[in-house]
Structures are given as C-alpha cells and as structure tokens.
Amino acid sequence: MAWGYHLLVDCKQGNIDKISNKDTVSAFVKQLVDDIDMKAYGDLMIERFATHDPDKAGISFCQMIETSNITGHFVELNGNFYIDVFSCKPYNTSTVLDLIQKYFNPASVSTKFVSRD
C-alpha cells in the first residue's frame, strides 16, 4: 500500500491570459480540490512571484489539503506552467489533467506520477 501519490505536471504554451489571471487560477484550484474529492485546509495562497525576472515571473499558488497539498507556478512570458498534486489519499490523475486542459489549454503536457511507499 502506498503512503502517498504525487502527480507532477509540466505544461507548455498555455493560454497566457488565463494563466496570468488570479481569478481564473483560483477558480481552477477550487474546482480541482472538489473534483478530486479533497478538502481544502485554510485559504488558497496565491501571489505573483519572480517579478524581477521576466523569464520566470508569474502566479504561484499553494493550497493545503487535509491529505497534503496542491502547488503550481505559471510563467507569463511563454505560458509554461507546472502543477504538483500530492496526497496520501488516492485521486484520479485523469481528472487533474482534464481540468488543466479545460482551464488553460496547454499545447503540450508531460507528467510523472510517483507512488510513495
């Protein structure tokens, strides 16, 4: 039996208007938590980071969940973004990927899934 499940998602060329909008990113995180049957613990932390470096600047977020956390960073320059979902409670990775596509429409997606023992 696994102790935890960690999905790492690297996306290229997402919709820049959507990845640059805190309201859109917040709505995505809220729906993600609901759709994978998790429970948010505390408020979503969401800020624009790396403003000193245009190659990295963009929105970052962290949503603690009762079983661990969901984090991400969006690069406004090129639309690339990175999302991690870690939980000791199992979840459907396809649900995560479908929601990413729906909200941000990346041109390509690569994933790595780690089952921690």
PDB file of C-alpha atoms in Angstrom:
ATOM      1  CA  MET A   1       0.000   0.000   0.000  1.00  0.00           C
ATOM      2  CA  ALA A   2       1.330   3.429  -0.959  1.00  0.00           C
ATOM      3  CA  TRP A   3       1.828   6.167   1.587  1.00  0.00           C
ATOM      4  CA  GLY A   4       1.294   8.969  -0.907  1.00  0.00           C
ATOM      5  CA  TYR A   5       0.568   9.817  -4.526  1.00  0.00           C
ATOM      6  CA  HIS A   6       2.380  12.634  -6.314  1.00  0.00           C
ATOM      7  CA  LEU A   7       1.456  13.845  -9.799  1.00  0.00           C
ATOM      8  CA  LEU A   8       3.913  16.264 -11.405  1.00  0.00           C
ATOM      9  CA  VAL A   9       2.562  18.063 -14.471  1.00  0.00           C
ATOM     10  CA  ASP A  10       4.697  20.185 -16.827  1.00  0.00           C
ATOM     11  CA  CYS A  11       2.717  22.169 -19.404  1.00  0.00           C
ATOM     12  CA  LYS A  12       3.906  24.217 -22.348  1.00  0.00           C
ATOM     13  CA  GLN A  13       2.264  27.196 -24.038  1.00  0.00           C
ATOM     14  CA  GLY A  14      -0.919  27.535 -22.032  1.00  0.00           C
ATOM     15  CA  ASN A  15      -3.336  30.405 -22.608  1.00  0.00           C
ATOM     16  CA  ILE A  16      -1.386  33.402 -21.283  1.00  0.00           C
ATOM     17  CA  ASP A  17      -4.493  35.465 -20.494  1.00  0.00           C
ATOM     18  CA  LYS A  18      -5.821  32.638 -18.309  1.00  0.00           C
ATOM     19  CA  ILE A  19      -2.569  31.702 -16.569  1.00  0.00           C
ATOM     20  CA  SER A  20      -1.978  35.384 -15.757  1.00  0.00           C
ATOM     21  CA  ASN A  21      -5.362  35.857 -14.094  1.00  0.00           C
ATOM     22  CA  LYS A  22      -5.561  35.229 -10.335  1.00  0.00           C
ATOM     23  CA  ASP A  23      -9.334  34.749 -10.502  1.00  0.00           C
ATOM     24  CA  THR A  24      -9.003  32.041 -13.153  1.00  0.00           C
ATOM     25  CA  VAL A  25      -6.211  30.262 -11.294  1.00  0.00           C
ATOM     26  CA  SER A  26      -8.201  30.469  -8.039  1.00  0.00           C
ATOM     27  CA  ALA A  27     -11.300  29.019  -9.719  1.00  0.00           C
ATOM     28  CA  PHE A  28      -9.181  26.194 -11.170  1.00  0.00           C
ATOM     29  CA  VAL A  29      -7.745  25.285  -7.764  1.00  0.00           C
ATOM     30  CA  LYS A  30     -11.154  25.366  -6.085  1.00  0.00           C
ATOM     31  CA  GLN A  31     -12.681  23.137  -8.754  1.00  0.00           C
ATOM     32  CA  LEU A  32      -9.669  20.802  -8.673  1.00  0.00           C
ATOM     33  CA  VAL A  33      -9.965  20.296  -4.916  1.00  0.00           C
ATOM     34  CA  ASP A  34     -13.670  19.479  -5.342  1.00  0.00           C
ATOM     35  CA  ASP A  35     -13.265  17.285  -8.436  1.00  0.00           C
ATOM     36  CA  ILE A  36     -10.593  15.049  -6.893  1.00  0.00           C
ATOM     37  CA  ASP A  37     -12.615  14.775  -3.680  1.00  0.00           C
ATOM     38  CA  MET A  38     -10.194  16.551  -1.384  1.00  0.00           C
ATOM     39  CA  LYS A  39     -10.843  19.019   1.415  1.00  0.00           C
ATOM     40  CA  ALA A  40      -9.100  22.389   1.409  1.00  0.00           C
ATOM     41  CA  TYR A  41      -7.291  23.249   4.612  1.00  0.00           C
ATOM     42  CA  GLY A  42      -7.145  27.005   5.031  1.00  0.00           C
ATOM     43  CA  ASP A  43      -7.185  29.647   2.350  1.00  0.00           C
ATOM     44  CA  LEU A  44      -5.504  29.433  -1.027  1.00  0.00           C
ATOM     45  CA  MET A  45      -2.137  31.201  -1.053  1.00  0.00           C
ATOM     46  CA  ILE A  46      -1.738  32.880  -4.442  1.00  0.00           C
ATOM     47  CA  GLU A  47       0.689  35.621  -5.460  1.00  0.00           C
ATOM     48  CA  ARG A  48       2.625  36.907  -8.436  1.00  0.00           C
ATOM     49  CA  PHE A  49       6.294  35.991  -7.957  1.00  0.00           C
ATOM     50  CA  ALA A  50       9.682  36.476  -9.640  1.00  0.00           C
ATOM     51  CA  THR A  51       8.773  39.930 -10.916  1.00  0.00           C
ATOM     52  CA  HIS A  52      12.498  40.750 -11.005  1.00  0.00           C
ATOM     53  CA  ASP A  53      12.987  38.155 -13.768  1.00  0.00           C
ATOM     54  CA  PRO A  54      10.621  38.239 -16.777  1.00  0.00           C
ATOM     55  CA  ASP A  55      11.728  34.718 -17.770  1.00  0.00           C
ATOM     56  CA  LYS A  56      10.193  33.370 -14.537  1.00  0.00           C
ATOM     57  CA  ALA A  57       7.548  35.923 -13.490  1.00  0.00           C
ATOM     58  CA  GLY A  58       4.033  34.699 -12.902  1.00  0.00           C
ATOM     59  CA  ILE A  59       1.439  33.436 -10.491  1.00  0.00           C
ATOM     60  CA  SER A  60       2.347  30.823  -7.887  1.00  0.00           C
ATOM     61  CA  PHE A  61      -0.132  29.081  -5.633  1.00  0.00           C
ATOM     62  CA  CYS A  62      -0.290  26.653  -2.748  1.00  0.00           C
ATOM     63  CA  GLN A  63      -3.461  25.047  -1.475  1.00  0.00           C
ATOM     64  CA  MET A  64      -3.032  22.909   1.587  1.00  0.00           C
ATOM     65  CA  ILE A  65      -5.434  19.977   1.641  1.00  0.00           C
ATOM     66  CA  GLU A  66      -6.161  17.717   4.587  1.00  0.00           C
ATOM     67  CA  THR A  67      -4.102  14.984   2.939  1.00  0.00           C
ATOM     68  CA  SER A  68      -1.180  17.218   1.797  1.00  0.00           C
ATOM     69  CA  ASN A  69      -1.009  19.986  -0.858  1.00  0.00           C
ATOM     70  CA  ILE A  70      -1.502  21.229  -4.404  1.00  0.00           C
ATOM     71  CA  THR A  71       1.041  23.710  -5.753  1.00  0.00           C
ATOM     72  CA  GLY A  72       1.839  25.420  -9.024  1.00  0.00           C
ATOM     73  CA  HIS A  73       3.655  28.169 -10.895  1.00  0.00           C
ATOM     74  CA  PHE A  74       2.682  29.838 -14.186  1.00  0.00           C
ATOM     75  CA  VAL A  75       5.254  31.659 -16.361  1.00  0.00           C
ATOM     76  CA  GLU A  76       3.595  34.623 -18.041  1.00  0.00           C
ATOM     77  CA  LEU A  77       6.284  35.125 -20.682  1.00  0.00           C
ATOM     78  CA  ASN A  78       5.688  31.871 -22.553  1.00  0.00           C
ATOM     79  CA  GLY A  79       2.606  30.246 -20.997  1.00  0.00           C
ATOM     80  CA  ASN A  80       4.520  27.357 -19.462  1.00  0.00           C
ATOM     81  CA  PHE A  81       3.345  26.099 -16.080  1.00  0.00           C
ATOM     82  CA  TYR A  82       3.974  23.418 -13.513  1.00  0.00           C
ATOM     83  CA  ILE A  83       1.462  21.826 -11.146  1.00  0.00           C
ATOM     84  CA  ASP A  84       2.025  19.235  -8.401  1.00  0.00           C
ATOM     85  CA  VAL A  85      -0.712  17.300  -6.622  1.00  0.00           C
ATOM     86  CA  PHE A  86       0.471  15.361  -3.586  1.00  0.00           C
ATOM     87  CA  SER A  87      -1.878  13.413  -1.344  1.00  0.00           C
ATOM     88  CA  CYS A  88      -1.867  10.352   0.867  1.00  0.00           C
ATOM     89  CA  LYS A  89      -5.467   9.851  -0.306  1.00  0.00           C
ATOM     90  CA  PRO A  90      -5.749   8.346  -3.820  1.00  0.00           C
ATOM     91  CA  TYR A  91      -7.195  10.521  -6.596  1.00  0.00           C
ATOM     92  CA  ASN A  92      -7.901  10.243 -10.311  1.00  0.00           C
ATOM     93  CA  THR A  93      -4.978  11.725 -12.265  1.00  0.00           C
ATOM     94  CA  SER A  94      -7.117  11.936 -15.426  1.00  0.00           C
ATOM     95  CA  THR A  95      -9.431  14.332 -13.612  1.00  0.00           C
ATOM     96  CA  VAL A  96      -6.465  16.609 -12.870  1.00  0.00           C
ATOM     97  CA  LEU A  97      -5.263  16.538 -16.483  1.00  0.00           C
ATOM     98  CA  ASP A  98      -8.737  17.124 -17.925  1.00  0.00           C
ATOM     99  CA  LEU A  99      -9.224  20.155 -15.694  1.00  0.00           C
ATOM    100  CA  ILE A 100      -5.822  21.596 -16.645  1.00  0.00           C
ATOM    101  CA  GLN A 101      -6.790  21.280 -20.306  1.00  0.00           C
ATOM    102  CA  LYS A 102     -10.198  22.878 -19.705  1.00  0.00           C
ATOM    103  CA  TYR A 103      -8.843  25.893 -17.830  1.00  0.00           C
ATOM    104  CA  PHE A 104      -5.513  26.610 -19.513  1.00  0.00           C
ATOM    105  CA  ASN A 105      -5.408  24.762 -22.867  1.00  0.00           C
ATOM    106  CA  PRO A 106      -1.669  23.942 -22.948  1.00  0.00           C
ATOM    107  CA  ALA A 107      -0.131  22.918 -26.278  1.00  0.00           C
ATOM    108  CA  SER A 108       1.657  20.008 -24.599  1.00  0.00           C
ATOM    109  CA  VAL A 109       1.571  18.222 -21.272  1.00  0.00           C
ATOM    110  CA  SER A 110       4.079  15.847 -19.721  1.00  0.00           C
ATOM    111  CA  THR A 111       3.533  14.029 -16.473  1.00  0.00           C
ATOM    112  CA  LYS A 112       5.315  11.963 -13.902  1.00  0.00           C
ATOM    113  CA  PHE A 113       3.447  10.000 -11.259  1.00  0.00           C
ATOM    114  CA  VAL A 114       5.165   8.821  -8.116  1.00  0.00           C
ATOM    115  CA  SER A 115       3.668   6.377  -5.688  1.00  0.00           C
ATOM    116  CA  ARG A 116       5.484   6.801  -2.387  1.00  0.00           C
ATOM    117  CA  ASP A 117       5.859   3.719  -0.257  1.00  0.00           C
TER     118      ASP A 117
END
